[in-house]
Structure formats: C-alpha cells, structure tokens
CSV table of C-alpha atoms in Angstrom, one decimal:
chain,number,residue,atom,x,y,z
T,13,MET,CA,-3.8,-59.6,76.1
T,14,LEU,CA,-2.2,-60.5,72.8
T,15,TYR,CA,-3.9,-59.7,69.5
T,16,ILE,CA,-2.9,-62.0,66.7
T,17,ASN,CA,-3.5,-61.2,63.1
T,18,CYS,CA,-4.8,-64.5,61.7
T,19,PRO,CA,-3.8,-64.6,58.0
T,20,HIS,CA,-7.2,-66.2,57.3
T,21,CYS,CA,-9.6,-64.2,59.6
T,22,GLY,CA,-7.8,-61.0,60.6
T,23,MET,CA,-7.1,-59.5,64.0
T,24,ARG,CA,-8.4,-61.6,66.9
T,25,SER,CA,-7.8,-61.9,70.7
T,26,GLN,CA,-5.4,-64.5,72.1
T,27,ASN,CA,-8.4,-66.2,73.7
T,28,GLU,CA,-9.3,-67.7,70.3
T,29,PHE,CA,-5.9,-69.3,69.8
T,30,SER,CA,-3.9,-72.1,71.3
T,31,TYR,CA,-0.1,-72.3,71.3
T,32,GLY,CA,1.9,-74.9,69.4
T,33,GLY,CA,5.5,-74.1,70.2
T,34,ASP,CA,8.7,-73.2,68.2
T,35,ALA,CA,7.9,-73.1,64.5
T,36,SER,CA,11.5,-73.4,63.4
T,37,VAL,CA,11.7,-77.1,64.6
T,38,LYS,CA,11.7,-79.4,61.6
T,39,ARG,CA,10.8,-83.1,61.6
T,40,PRO,CA,13.6,-85.2,60.2
T,41,GLU,CA,13.0,-86.2,56.6
T,42,LEU,CA,10.9,-89.3,56.0
T,43,GLY,CA,12.8,-92.3,54.7
T,44,LYS,CA,16.1,-91.0,55.7
T,45,GLU,CA,18.4,-92.6,58.3
T,46,VAL,CA,18.0,-90.4,61.4
T,47,SER,CA,20.5,-90.3,64.2
T,48,ASP,CA,19.5,-90.2,67.9
T,49,GLN,CA,20.8,-86.6,68.1
T,50,GLU,CA,18.6,-85.5,65.2
T,51,TRP,CA,15.6,-87.0,67.0
T,52,ASN,CA,16.5,-85.3,70.2
T,53,ASN,CA,16.8,-82.0,68.5
T,54,PHE,CA,13.4,-82.5,67.0
T,55,VAL,CA,11.6,-83.8,70.1
T,56,TYR,CA,13.3,-82.2,73.0
T,57,ASN,CA,16.0,-79.5,72.4
T,58,ARG,CA,14.8,-76.0,72.0
T,59,LYS,CA,16.6,-72.7,71.6
T,60,SER,CA,13.8,-70.8,73.5
T,61,LEU,CA,15.0,-67.5,72.3
T,62,ARG,CA,14.7,-64.2,74.2
T,63,GLY,CA,13.5,-61.8,71.6
T,64,LYS,CA,12.1,-62.6,68.2
T,65,HIS,CA,10.7,-66.1,68.1
T,66,TRP,CA,8.8,-67.8,65.3
T,67,GLU,CA,6.1,-70.0,66.7
T,68,LEU,CA,3.0,-72.0,65.8
T,69,TRP,CA,-0.5,-71.1,67.0
T,70,GLN,CA,-3.8,-72.7,66.1
T,71,HIS,CA,-6.8,-70.5,65.6
T,72,LEU,CA,-8.8,-73.0,67.6
T,73,PHE,CA,-11.9,-71.0,68.3
T,74,GLY,CA,-12.0,-69.5,64.8
T,75,CYS,CA,-10.9,-71.0,61.5
T,76,ARG,CA,-9.0,-73.9,63.2
T,77,GLN,CA,-6.0,-73.3,60.9
T,78,TRP,CA,-2.4,-73.5,62.2
T,79,ILE,CA,-0.5,-70.4,61.6
T,80,LYS,CA,3.1,-69.1,62.2
T,81,VAL,CA,3.6,-66.0,64.3
T,82,GLU,CA,6.7,-64.0,64.9
T,83,ARG,CA,6.6,-62.6,68.4
T,84,ASP,CA,9.1,-61.0,70.8
T,85,THR,CA,9.2,-63.3,73.9
T,86,ALA,CA,10.2,-60.4,76.2
T,87,THR,CA,7.9,-57.7,75.1
T,88,HIS,CA,5.2,-59.8,73.4
T,89,GLU,CA,5.2,-57.5,70.3
T,90,ILE,CA,3.9,-59.4,67.3
T,91,PHE,CA,5.8,-58.6,64.1
T,92,SER,CA,4.2,-60.7,61.4
T,93,THR,CA,2.0,-63.8,60.8
T,94,LEU,CA,2.1,-66.4,58.1
T,95,LYS,CA,-0.1,-69.3,56.9
T,96,ALA,CA,1.2,-72.6,58.0
T,97,ASN,CA,2.5,-73.6,54.5
T,98,GLU,CA,4.3,-70.3,54.0
T,99,GLU,CA,8.1,-70.4,54.6
T,100,ILE,CA,9.7,-68.1,57.1
T,101,SER,CA,11.9,-65.8,55.1
V,30,MET,CA,28.9,-63.5,112.5
V,31,GLN,CA,26.4,-62.2,114.9
V,32,LYS,CA,24.1,-65.0,116.1
V,33,TYR,CA,20.4,-64.3,115.9
V,34,SER,CA,18.6,-65.1,119.1
V,35,VAL,CA,16.0,-63.7,121.5
V,36,PHE,CA,18.9,-62.2,123.5
V,37,SER,CA,20.5,-60.5,120.5
V,38,LEU,CA,17.1,-59.2,119.6
V,39,VAL,CA,16.6,-57.7,123.1
V,40,LYS,CA,20.1,-56.3,123.2
V,41,ASN,CA,19.7,-54.6,119.8
V,42,ALA,CA,16.3,-53.3,120.7
V,43,LEU,CA,17.9,-51.3,123.5
V,44,SER,CA,20.1,-49.5,120.9
V,45,ASN,CA,17.2,-48.9,118.5
V,46,HIS,CA,18.3,-51.7,116.2
V,47,GLU,CA,21.1,-49.5,114.8
V,48,ASN,CA,24.0,-51.8,115.5
V,49,TRP,CA,23.1,-55.0,113.6
V,50,ASP,CA,25.9,-56.3,111.5
V,51,LEU,CA,25.4,-56.5,107.7
V,52,ALA,CA,24.1,-59.9,106.9
V,53,TRP,CA,26.5,-60.3,104.0
V,54,LYS,CA,29.3,-58.3,102.4
V,55,ASP,CA,29.4,-56.6,99.0
V,56,PRO,CA,32.9,-57.8,97.8
V,57,THR,CA,34.7,-56.9,94.6
V,58,PRO,CA,35.2,-60.0,92.5
V,59,LYS,CA,38.6,-61.7,92.8
V,60,LYS,CA,40.5,-62.8,89.7
V,61,GLU,CA,40.1,-66.5,90.4
V,62,TYR,CA,37.9,-68.8,92.5
V,63,ASP,CA,37.8,-72.6,92.9
V,64,VAL,CA,34.1,-72.6,92.0
V,65,VAL,CA,31.9,-69.9,90.5
V,66,ILE,CA,28.1,-70.3,90.8
V,67,ILE,CA,26.1,-68.3,88.3
V,68,GLY,CA,22.8,-67.2,89.7
V,69,GLY,CA,22.1,-65.9,93.2
V,70,GLY,CA,18.7,-67.4,93.6
V,71,GLY,CA,17.7,-70.0,96.2
V,72,HIS,CA,19.4,-72.8,94.4
V,73,GLY,CA,22.7,-70.9,93.8
V,74,LEU,CA,22.9,-69.7,97.3
V,75,ALA,CA,22.1,-73.1,98.7
V,76,THR,CA,24.8,-74.7,96.5
V,77,ALA,CA,27.4,-72.3,97.7
V,78,TYR,CA,26.4,-72.9,101.3
V,79,TYR,CA,26.7,-76.7,101.0
V,80,LEU,CA,30.0,-76.4,99.0
V,81,ALA,CA,31.4,-74.6,102.0
V,82,LYS,CA,29.7,-76.6,104.7
V,83,GLU,CA,29.8,-80.1,103.4
V,84,HIS,CA,32.8,-80.1,101.1
V,85,ASN,CA,35.1,-77.4,102.7
V,86,ILE,CA,35.3,-75.5,99.4
V,87,ASN,CA,35.2,-71.9,100.6
V,88,ASN,CA,36.8,-70.1,97.7
V,89,VAL,CA,33.5,-69.7,95.9
V,90,ALA,CA,31.8,-66.8,94.2
V,91,ILE,CA,28.1,-66.4,93.4
V,92,ILE,CA,27.6,-64.0,90.6
V,93,GLU,CA,24.1,-62.6,90.1
V,94,LYS,CA,22.9,-60.2,87.4
V,95,GLY,CA,20.4,-58.5,89.6
V,96,TRP,CA,20.2,-58.9,93.3
V,97,ILE,CA,20.0,-62.1,95.4
V,98,GLY,CA,16.5,-63.4,96.0
V,99,GLY,CA,15.0,-61.1,93.3
V,100,GLY,CA,14.1,-63.9,91.0
V,101,ASN,CA,11.9,-66.9,91.5
V,102,VAL,CA,12.9,-67.5,95.1
V,103,GLY,CA,11.1,-64.2,95.8
V,104,ARG,CA,8.2,-64.8,93.4
V,105,ASN,CA,6.8,-68.3,94.3
V,106,THR,CA,3.9,-69.5,96.3
V,107,THR,CA,6.2,-71.0,99.0
V,108,ILE,CA,4.8,-74.5,98.8
V,109,ILE,CA,7.0,-77.4,100.1
V,110,ARG,CA,6.1,-81.0,99.5
V,111,SER,CA,7.4,-84.4,98.4
V,112,ASN,CA,4.2,-86.0,97.1
V,113,TYR,CA,5.7,-87.6,94.0
V,114,MET,CA,5.1,-91.0,92.7
V,115,HIS,CA,8.4,-91.7,90.8
V,116,ASP,CA,11.2,-92.9,93.0
V,117,ASP,CA,13.8,-90.4,91.7
V,118,ASN,CA,11.5,-87.4,92.4
V,119,ALA,CA,10.1,-88.8,95.7
V,120,LEU,CA,13.5,-89.7,97.3
V,121,PHE,CA,15.1,-86.4,96.2
V,122,SER,CA,12.2,-84.3,97.5
V,123,GLU,CA,11.9,-86.3,100.8
V,124,PHE,CA,15.6,-85.8,101.4
V,125,GLY,CA,14.8,-82.1,100.9
V,126,MET,CA,11.9,-82.3,103.5
V,127,ASP,CA,14.5,-83.4,106.1
V,128,LEU,CA,16.6,-80.3,105.3
V,129,TRP,CA,13.6,-78.1,105.5
V,130,ARG,CA,12.7,-79.4,109.0
V,131,ARG,CA,16.2,-78.4,110.3
V,132,MET,CA,16.7,-75.3,108.2
V,133,SER,CA,15.9,-72.6,110.7
V,134,GLN,CA,18.3,-74.2,113.2
V,135,ASP,CA,21.0,-74.9,110.6
V,136,LEU,CA,20.9,-71.4,109.2
V,137,ASN,CA,20.2,-69.6,112.4
V,138,TYR,CA,17.5,-67.8,110.5
V,139,ASN,CA,13.8,-68.2,110.9
V,140,VAL,CA,12.5,-69.5,107.6
V,141,MET,CA,9.1,-70.0,109.2
V,142,PHE,CA,8.7,-73.5,107.9
V,143,SER,CA,5.1,-74.4,108.5
V,144,PRO,CA,4.3,-78.1,107.9
V,145,ARG,CA,0.6,-77.5,107.6
V,146,GLY,CA,-0.1,-80.3,105.0
V,147,ILE,CA,-1.2,-80.3,101.4
V,148,ILE,CA,-4.4,-81.7,100.0
V,149,ASN,CA,-4.8,-82.6,96.3
V,150,LEU,CA,-8.5,-82.7,95.6
V,151,ALA,CA,-10.0,-85.5,93.5
V,152,HIS,CA,-13.1,-85.0,91.4
V,153,SER,CA,-13.8,-88.4,90.0
V,154,ASP,CA,-13.5,-92.1,90.9
V,155,ALA,CA,-10.6,-92.5,88.4
V,156,GLN,CA,-8.8,-89.6,90.1
V,157,MET,CA,-9.2,-91.3,93.5
V,158,ASN,CA,-7.7,-94.4,92.1
V,159,ILE,CA,-4.7,-92.5,90.7
V,160,TYR,CA,-4.3,-90.8,94.1
V,161,ALA,CA,-4.4,-94.1,95.9
V,162,ARG,CA,-1.7,-95.4,93.7
V,163,ARG,CA,0.4,-92.2,94.2
V,164,GLY,CA,-0.2,-92.3,97.9
V,165,ASN,CA,0.9,-96.0,98.1
V,166,SER,CA,4.1,-95.2,96.1
V,167,MET,CA,4.8,-92.3,98.5
V,168,ARG,CA,4.4,-94.6,101.5
V,169,LEU,CA,6.7,-97.2,100.0
V,170,ASN,CA,9.3,-94.4,99.9
V,171,GLY,CA,8.7,-93.5,103.5
V,172,ILE,CA,6.7,-90.4,102.7
V,173,ASP,CA,3.5,-89.7,104.7
V,174,ALA,CA,0.3,-89.9,102.6
V,175,VAL,CA,-3.3,-90.1,103.6
V,176,LEU,CA,-6.2,-90.8,101.2
V,177,LEU,CA,-9.2,-88.8,102.3
V,178,ASN,CA,-12.8,-89.4,101.3
V,179,ARG,CA,-15.3,-86.7,100.7
V,180,GLU,CA,-16.5,-86.4,104.3
V,181,GLU,CA,-12.9,-86.3,105.6
V,182,VAL,CA,-12.0,-83.5,103.2
V,183,LYS,CA,-15.2,-81.6,104.2
V,184,GLU,CA,-14.1,-81.8,107.8
V,185,ILE,CA,-10.8,-80.2,107.0
V,186,ILE,CA,-11.8,-77.6,104.4
V,187,PRO,CA,-15.5,-76.9,104.9
V,188,MET,CA,-15.2,-73.7,102.9
V,189,ALA,CA,-14.7,-75.7,99.6
V,190,ASP,CA,-17.8,-76.2,97.4
V,191,PHE,CA,-19.5,-79.4,98.6
V,192,SER,CA,-22.9,-78.6,97.1
V,193,GLU,CA,-24.6,-81.1,94.9
V,194,ASN,CA,-24.8,-79.7,91.4
V,195,VAL,CA,-21.3,-78.5,90.7
V,196,ARG,CA,-19.3,-79.3,87.6
V,197,PHE,CA,-16.4,-80.9,89.5
V,198,PRO,CA,-17.7,-82.4,92.7
V,199,ILE,CA,-15.1,-83.3,95.4
V,200,PHE,CA,-14.8,-87.0,95.7
V,201,GLY,CA,-11.9,-86.9,98.1
V,202,GLY,CA,-8.3,-86.1,98.1
V,203,LEU,CA,-4.7,-87.1,98.8
V,204,MET,CA,-3.0,-85.4,101.8
V,205,GLN,CA,0.6,-85.2,102.7
V,206,PRO,CA,0.4,-83.9,106.3
V,207,SER,CA,4.1,-83.1,106.5
V,208,ALA,CA,4.1,-80.7,103.5
V,209,GLY,CA,3.7,-77.0,104.0
V,210,THR,CA,5.0,-73.6,103.4
V,211,ALA,CA,8.0,-71.4,104.3
V,212,ARG,CA,8.9,-67.8,104.1
V,213,HIS,CA,10.7,-67.7,100.7
V,214,ASP,CA,12.8,-64.5,101.2
V,215,ALA,CA,14.2,-65.9,104.4
V,216,VAL,CA,15.4,-68.9,102.6
V,217,ALA,CA,17.5,-66.8,100.3
V,218,TRP,CA,18.8,-64.5,103.0
V,219,GLY,CA,19.5,-67.3,105.4
V,220,TYR,CA,21.6,-69.2,102.9
V,221,ALA,CA,23.3,-66.0,101.8
V,222,ARG,CA,24.2,-65.0,105.3
V,223,GLN,CA,25.7,-68.4,106.2
V,224,ALA,CA,27.5,-68.8,102.9
V,225,ASP,CA,29.0,-65.3,103.2
V,226,ASP,CA,30.2,-66.1,106.8
V,227,MET,CA,32.0,-69.2,105.5
V,228,GLY,CA,33.9,-67.1,102.9
V,229,VAL,CA,31.7,-67.2,99.8
V,230,ASP,CA,31.7,-64.0,97.8
V,231,ILE,CA,28.2,-62.9,96.8
V,232,ILE,CA,28.7,-60.6,93.8
V,233,GLN,CA,25.5,-58.8,92.8
V,234,ASN,CA,24.8,-56.6,89.8
V,235,CYS,CA,27.3,-58.7,87.8
V,236,GLU,CA,26.1,-60.0,84.5
V,237,VAL,CA,27.6,-62.9,82.6
V,238,ILE,CA,28.7,-61.9,79.1
V,239,GLY,CA,30.4,-65.0,78.0
V,240,PHE,CA,32.5,-68.1,78.9
V,241,ASP,CA,36.1,-69.0,78.5
V,242,VAL,CA,36.1,-72.5,77.1
V,243,SER,CA,39.1,-74.2,75.5
V,244,ALA,CA,39.8,-77.8,74.5
V,245,GLY,CA,36.5,-78.9,76.0
V,246,LYS,CA,37.3,-77.4,79.4
V,247,ILE,CA,35.9,-74.4,81.2
V,248,ASN,CA,38.5,-71.9,82.3
V,249,GLY,CA,36.4,-69.0,83.5
V,250,VAL,CA,33.6,-66.6,82.9
V,251,ARG,CA,33.5,-63.1,81.4
V,252,THR,CA,31.3,-60.7,83.3
V,253,SER,CA,30.3,-57.1,83.4
V,254,ARG,CA,32.7,-56.7,86.3
V,255,GLY,CA,35.7,-58.3,84.6
V,256,ASP,CA,36.9,-61.8,83.8
V,257,ILE,CA,36.8,-64.4,86.6
V,258,LYS,CA,38.8,-67.6,86.3
V,259,ALA,CA,37.4,-70.8,87.7
V,260,LYS,CA,38.0,-74.5,86.9
V,261,LYS,CA,34.5,-75.3,88.0
V,262,ILE,CA,31.4,-73.3,87.1
V,263,GLY,CA,27.8,-74.2,88.1
V,264,LEU,CA,24.8,-72.8,86.2
V,265,CYS,CA,21.8,-72.1,88.5
V,266,VAL,CA,19.8,-69.6,86.5
V,267,ALA,CA,16.3,-71.1,86.1
V,268,GLY,CA,14.5,-69.2,83.4
V,269,SER,CA,17.6,-67.7,82.0
V,270,THR,CA,19.2,-71.1,81.3
V,271,ASN,CA,18.7,-71.0,77.6
V,272,ILE,CA,20.2,-67.5,77.3
V,273,LEU,CA,23.5,-68.7,78.9
V,274,ALA,CA,23.3,-72.1,77.1
V,275,GLU,CA,23.3,-70.1,73.8
V,276,LYS,CA,26.6,-68.5,74.8
V,277,LEU,CA,28.0,-72.0,75.3
V,278,ASN,CA,26.6,-73.3,72.0
V,279,MET,CA,24.4,-75.7,73.9
V,280,THR,CA,20.8,-76.4,73.1
V,281,LEU,CA,18.9,-77.8,76.0
V,282,PRO,CA,15.5,-79.6,76.5
V,283,ILE,CA,14.2,-76.5,78.2
V,284,GLU,CA,11.7,-73.8,77.3
V,285,THR,CA,11.2,-70.6,79.3
V,286,HIS,CA,7.6,-69.9,80.2
V,287,LEU,CA,5.9,-67.5,82.5
V,288,LEU,CA,4.0,-68.5,85.6
V,289,GLN,CA,1.8,-66.1,87.5
V,290,ALA,CA,0.8,-65.9,91.2
V,291,CYS,CA,-1.4,-63.6,93.1
V,292,VAL,CA,-2.5,-62.7,96.6
V,293,SER,CA,-5.8,-61.4,97.8
V,294,GLU,CA,-6.4,-58.8,100.5
V,295,PRO,CA,-5.7,-60.2,103.9
V,296,VAL,CA,-8.6,-61.9,105.7
V,297,LYS,CA,-9.0,-63.7,109.1
V,298,PRO,CA,-7.6,-67.2,109.3
V,299,VAL,CA,-9.8,-69.5,107.2
V,300,LEU,CA,-7.5,-72.0,105.5
V,301,ASP,CA,-4.8,-73.9,107.4
V,302,LYS,CA,-3.7,-76.2,104.6
V,303,VAL,CA,-2.3,-75.9,101.1
V,304,VAL,CA,-5.1,-77.1,98.7
V,305,THR,CA,-4.9,-77.9,95.0
V,306,PHE,CA,-7.8,-78.2,92.6
V,307,GLY,CA,-7.8,-81.6,90.9
V,308,ALA,CA,-9.8,-80.7,87.8
V,309,GLY,CA,-7.5,-77.9,86.6
V,310,HIS,CA,-4.4,-76.1,87.7
V,311,PHE,CA,-5.0,-74.0,90.8
V,312,TYR,CA,-3.5,-74.0,94.3
V,313,ILE,CA,-4.1,-71.9,97.3
V,314,SER,CA,-2.8,-71.4,100.8
V,315,GLN,CA,-3.2,-68.6,103.4
V,316,SER,CA,-0.2,-66.6,104.4
V,317,ASP,CA,0.6,-65.6,108.0
V,318,LYS,CA,-0.6,-62.1,107.1
V,319,GLY,CA,-3.9,-63.5,106.0
V,320,GLU,CA,-3.6,-63.1,102.3
V,321,MET,CA,-4.9,-65.9,100.2
V,322,VAL,CA,-1.8,-67.0,98.1
V,323,MET,CA,-2.9,-68.4,94.7
V,324,GLY,CA,-1.3,-69.7,91.5
V,325,GLY,CA,-2.1,-72.0,88.6
V,326,ASP,CA,-1.4,-72.3,84.9
V,327,LEU,CA,1.5,-71.1,82.8
V,328,ASP,CA,0.7,-68.1,80.5
V,329,GLY,CA,0.9,-70.7,77.8
V,330,TYR,CA,3.6,-69.4,75.4
V,331,ASN,CA,7.4,-68.9,75.6
V,332,SER,CA,8.0,-65.8,77.7
V,333,TYR,CA,10.8,-63.9,79.4
V,334,ALA,CA,8.5,-61.1,80.4
V,335,GLN,CA,8.4,-61.6,84.2
V,336,ARG,CA,4.8,-60.2,84.1
V,337,GLY,CA,1.8,-62.1,83.1
V,338,ASN,CA,-1.4,-61.7,81.0
V,339,LEU,CA,-4.9,-61.2,82.3
V,340,PRO,CA,-6.7,-64.1,80.4
V,341,THR,CA,-4.6,-66.7,82.3
V,342,LEU,CA,-5.2,-65.0,85.6
V,343,GLN,CA,-8.9,-64.9,84.9
V,344,HIS,CA,-8.9,-68.6,84.0
V,345,VAL,CA,-6.9,-69.6,87.1
V,346,LEU,CA,-9.2,-67.6,89.4
V,347,THR,CA,-12.3,-69.0,87.8
V,348,GLU,CA,-11.0,-72.5,88.9
V,349,GLY,CA,-10.3,-71.1,92.3
V,350,ILE,CA,-13.9,-69.8,92.6
V,351,ALA,CA,-15.2,-73.2,91.4
V,352,MET,CA,-13.3,-74.8,94.2
V,353,MET,CA,-13.9,-72.3,97.0
V,354,PRO,CA,-16.8,-69.9,96.1
V,355,PHE,CA,-16.0,-67.4,98.9
V,356,LEU,CA,-12.9,-66.3,96.9
V,357,SER,CA,-15.2,-64.4,94.6
V,358,LYS,CA,-15.8,-61.9,97.4
V,359,LEU,CA,-12.1,-61.1,97.8
V,360,LYS,CA,-10.2,-58.3,96.2
V,361,MET,CA,-6.9,-59.0,94.6
V,362,LEU,CA,-4.0,-57.3,96.3
V,363,ARG,CA,-1.0,-58.1,94.0
V,364,THR,CA,-0.2,-60.3,91.0
V,365,TRP,CA,3.3,-61.1,89.7
V,366,GLY,CA,5.1,-63.4,87.3
V,367,GLY,CA,8.3,-65.3,87.2
V,368,ILE,CA,10.0,-67.1,84.3
V,369,MET,CA,10.2,-70.9,84.6
V,370,ASP,CA,12.7,-73.3,83.1
V,371,MET,CA,10.2,-75.8,81.8
V,372,SER,CA,12.0,-79.1,81.1
V,373,MET,CA,10.6,-81.4,78.4
V,374,ASP,CA,9.5,-84.1,80.9
V,375,GLY,CA,8.6,-81.9,83.8
V,376,SER,CA,11.6,-83.0,86.0
V,377,PRO,CA,14.8,-81.1,86.7
V,378,ILE,CA,18.4,-81.6,85.5
V,379,ILE,CA,21.3,-81.6,87.9
V,380,ASP,CA,24.3,-83.0,86.0
V,381,LYS,CA,27.7,-82.6,84.5
V,382,THR,CA,27.9,-81.4,80.9
V,383,HIS,CA,30.0,-82.3,77.9
V,384,ILE,CA,32.3,-79.4,78.9
V,385,GLU,CA,34.7,-80.4,81.7
V,386,GLY,CA,34.1,-78.3,84.8
V,387,LEU,CA,30.7,-77.0,83.7
V,388,TYR,CA,27.7,-78.2,85.8
V,389,LEU,CA,24.1,-77.7,85.0
V,390,ASN,CA,21.2,-77.2,87.4
V,391,CYS,CA,17.9,-76.3,85.7
V,392,GLY,CA,14.5,-77.5,84.5
V,393,TRP,CA,12.6,-76.9,87.8
V,394,CYS,CA,9.3,-76.1,86.2
V,395,TYR,CA,6.7,-75.3,88.8
V,396,GLY,CA,8.6,-76.9,91.7
V,397,GLY,CA,11.8,-75.0,92.2
V,398,PHE,CA,11.2,-73.5,95.6
V,399,LYS,CA,10.6,-76.6,97.6
V,400,ALA,CA,13.7,-78.2,96.0
V,401,THR,CA,16.0,-75.4,97.1
V,402,PRO,CA,17.9,-77.3,99.9
V,403,ALA,CA,18.0,-80.7,98.1
V,404,SER,CA,19.0,-79.0,94.9
V,405,GLY,CA,21.8,-77.1,96.6
V,406,TRP,CA,23.0,-80.1,98.5
V,407,THR,CA,23.1,-82.5,95.5
V,408,PHE,CA,24.5,-79.8,93.1
V,409,ALA,CA,27.3,-79.0,95.6
V,410,HIS,CA,28.1,-82.7,95.8
V,411,THR,CA,28.1,-83.0,92.0
V,412,ILE,CA,30.5,-80.0,91.6
V,413,ALA,CA,32.8,-80.9,94.5
V,414,GLN,CA,33.1,-84.6,93.7
V,415,ASP,CA,32.8,-84.2,89.9
V,416,ARG,CA,30.1,-87.0,89.9
V,417,VAL,CA,26.4,-87.1,90.6
V,418,HIS,CA,25.0,-88.3,93.9
V,419,GLU,CA,22.6,-91.1,93.8
V,420,LEU,CA,19.8,-88.7,94.8
V,421,ASN,CA,20.3,-86.7,91.6
V,422,ALA,CA,21.4,-89.6,89.3
V,423,GLY,CA,17.9,-89.7,87.8
V,424,TYR,CA,18.1,-86.0,86.9
V,425,SER,CA,20.7,-86.5,84.2
V,426,LEU,CA,20.8,-84.5,81.0
V,427,ASN,CA,21.4,-87.6,79.1
V,428,ARG,CA,18.0,-89.1,80.0
V,429,PHE,CA,16.5,-87.4,77.0
V,430,ASN,CA,18.9,-89.3,74.7
V,431,THR,CA,18.4,-92.6,76.4
V,432,GLY,CA,14.6,-92.4,76.9
V,433,HIS,CA,14.8,-92.6,80.8
V,434,LEU,CA,12.3,-89.7,81.1
V,435,LEU,CA,10.9,-88.7,84.5
V,436,ASP,CA,7.4,-87.7,83.3
V,437,GLU,CA,5.7,-87.5,86.6
V,438,LYS,CA,2.5,-86.0,85.1
V,439,GLY,CA,2.6,-87.9,81.8
V,440,LEU,CA,2.3,-84.7,79.8
V,441,GLY,CA,5.1,-85.3,77.3
V,442,THR,CA,7.0,-82.5,75.8
V,443,LYS,CA,4.3,-79.8,75.6
V,444,THR,CA,5.4,-77.9,78.6
V,445,TRP,CA,2.8,-75.2,78.1
V,446,ILE,CA,-0.1,-77.6,78.6
V,447,SER,CA,-1.1,-77.9,82.2
C-alpha cells in the first residue's frame, strides 16, 4: 500500500488516488509547427525509468486535484509531492 | 541428446534417476557469435530455437541476467488463445496455436498443452453484440469461436453466479474451444534443451552493461562476463526493454507495469475451462494440481518491483467472487508479480530498428506467454532474413508514427487502465 502526501490534503492511502502517468511529458507548444516526431514523443514514447520517476496522480476520492509525485519505480519509495502547477526542480 | 520417452523413463528409474544427462550446458561466452539474443525467457529461447531449426543459424548465444525461465515465462497464468478481432493479431496468434499443438512432439518435452477452451463472459446485450462481432471476425480468419447464451454458459460453468439480483448478470459468452493452458516452465526448458542441442550457447548470470554501436550499425554487446561481438542482436527482454533502450539512446512506446497473479489452495476438479469476467479484469482456470489460478488488473502505476500491492489483489479477487462466489471460501496459497512491457496500443512490436543489426521484440502486455512460439518463429525469421515476415508485418515499431495502431481493446495510450 502506497501512502501519498497530497499537497492539499496531507497523507492519504493510494486507494484515494488514480494514476496519470509520466509527469515529465510536455505537450508541444500551441500555435507552433509540430513535427510528427514531436507528437510521437508526446503521445507514445516514454522513458519508463527504473528508479526515481516524476508522475501525475489525481486525488480522485479526495480534493480531486492533480498532483505530481516523485516515486521510485523499483522500491515505491515516495520522495516528494508537488501541486500540479509547481515546476519540478 | 538423450531422447525423453517412456522407455528412457523406465531405464533411468532402474538406476534411481541418477544418470540423466544435463538438459543444457553452462558454457563460457565466446568472443563472437552470428546472433546474440538478449533475454533468456520464453521468447528469447524460442527465437534461438527457430534460428537454429528453421534458418540453420547455430552460432547463437542467449544472454540472460538471471536464470532462464525466471521471468515472465515462469510467472504467468499459462493461458493460450487466439481470440482476437484484428487480422494482424488473429493470424499471428492462430499461427502460434498450430505451433502449440505440435510443441510437445517438436521439442520432445511434455509442455502439457491442454486445449480446454476459454470463455469470455458477457454481462449486457451490448457486450453480446461485441462478442458476436469478434466471434465472426475470428471465424473469418479460420479460428473457432462459439457464441453462447446464458443457458449454454450455465451448462458449462454452473458454479458461476447465475442468481437474479447480481450487479453483473451473465448474459452469455464467447468461447474459443481450442484455447487452453500449458505448463509454462516446460515451455522454457523444452526450448532451451533443444536450442542447446543444436549448438546455441545459453549464458546465464550475464548482465548487459552496454552496446557497441558505430556508424549506425551494431557490432556487439558489453556484458558482465566480457564483450561479445555480433553483427545481429535481438532484444527479448519484456519488462526490461526500456532499461536497455536507454543504453541505446532509444525511447520506445513502452511503459513497464506490474501484473499480479495468485493461486488458491488446491481443491477437487471444479473448473475445466479458462473463464474471464466481462465486467472487469479477472480470469481464472484450474491447474492440474487443483489450484485455482487467477489474475487481473495491472497494479496501475509504472513499476519494476516484481511484487505487487494488496489493494489491486483485493480488487481483482472481489471481481472473482462476484463471478464465482465459491471462491470466497478458498484460502490463497501464493501471489506473485511480473513486470510487463505495456505498449501504447496494447499490441506487440517485432521489428528491425534504425540501428542496423539490432532487432526488437517487446510490447507483449498481458499476452506474452501464449505468443511464445509465434513470437520466436517470426522474430527468428526477422533476424535471419533481415526483413519482417508477413505474420509480424503489423507489429512494426513505425506504426506509432504512421497511425496504423493495433488497438484491439480500444484503450488508447493509457496502459494502466484496464
């Protein structure tokens, strides 16, 4: 069982959250000419790191906010959490 | 190689089974091979076997970080089927069904292939319509499919919940009578033994550290047991694909996720089919030992842990009990997890890459075990001929660029949703 520290609500069990995938993926800028390769990288290609991984979660059965979580994909240790609009440093 | 038969069994029984040959050797890696296969799982072993058998390429090494058969080929729920709607998936899997039927004879190893049939349950009229469509597509591709109504399903699996006031009543189901199960370890060992006999070096406890790539060509692989040269290298590493891809500066449409399975304590024979729950993700069969073998959802987030979480297990078993209430009386014997190479459209990749001599076999999602022979056969063809076979033409890496996705379940790119 994971315990995730929601930046809005505090420590909650994983049962309250749903997963949203890799948080480092950035949508190509609006209004800019976008190549097929850039779209592929955004839509399909993932690093799927073993180790520290920034990812999106939604506190679905809580405040319903999207948050960013830094978690180890091998040990499941959670290092830090951020609000969705806070940049990963 | 010693042939396994009832006579060799009797003969060796007389000497207390102390004189059996080793099934495969433990060689020191040579400096150079024609082909190196990375990953000694089912797919890697099958690839090496078919390279030697179908293409007379015997100077082959399989390098495996752990031990052969220790990954997903030893961790799955042993289901074999070809009940796919899309042509590419259906024809590929049905080709595999043919190889499964002959496997025990071909390998001189009893893989205990048991074509007991699989039933996908439907819980609404809409789902019955979808199954009718899928069944028709299967039959057009020469695969057996039978649409069952509620009464027919009840005849076959009376232990399922057919009472009136259930959340997901059983409307019927789609059956593939020729689907079934096999003994998963035997598949790995059978392929290993035959491949070894034809000259393939199976090198265990040998980790890949890096690759030797120059001018867009692969020249070899650096391992914990020294450098090995090869003009052709095949990647068959399932959940570890992304780790090796990173060493090659490749980013792939793959995420690694964890899938759990479990078995109950053994009980008397009660279920002679593989059955899947249609309103969620749960499947069940009964092993020859009597254990109920069960699996379901991914854990739901990227994971390399090879062990699962309890909330997912609880969720999966709740579905199981909804489908077959008697399961609530059983005690769990074992649970385990394996890491899946989840592709972004749910279908695999067997293809060449932009690096000359580097071949890719990954993206098996939930369905790697049943694909073992067809995957090995087509991957061996792709490596030996340096071009894809028509059976794996649809499994190209480039389909994500061109939009020719094989989204069998229509889930899109969210691999953790099931």
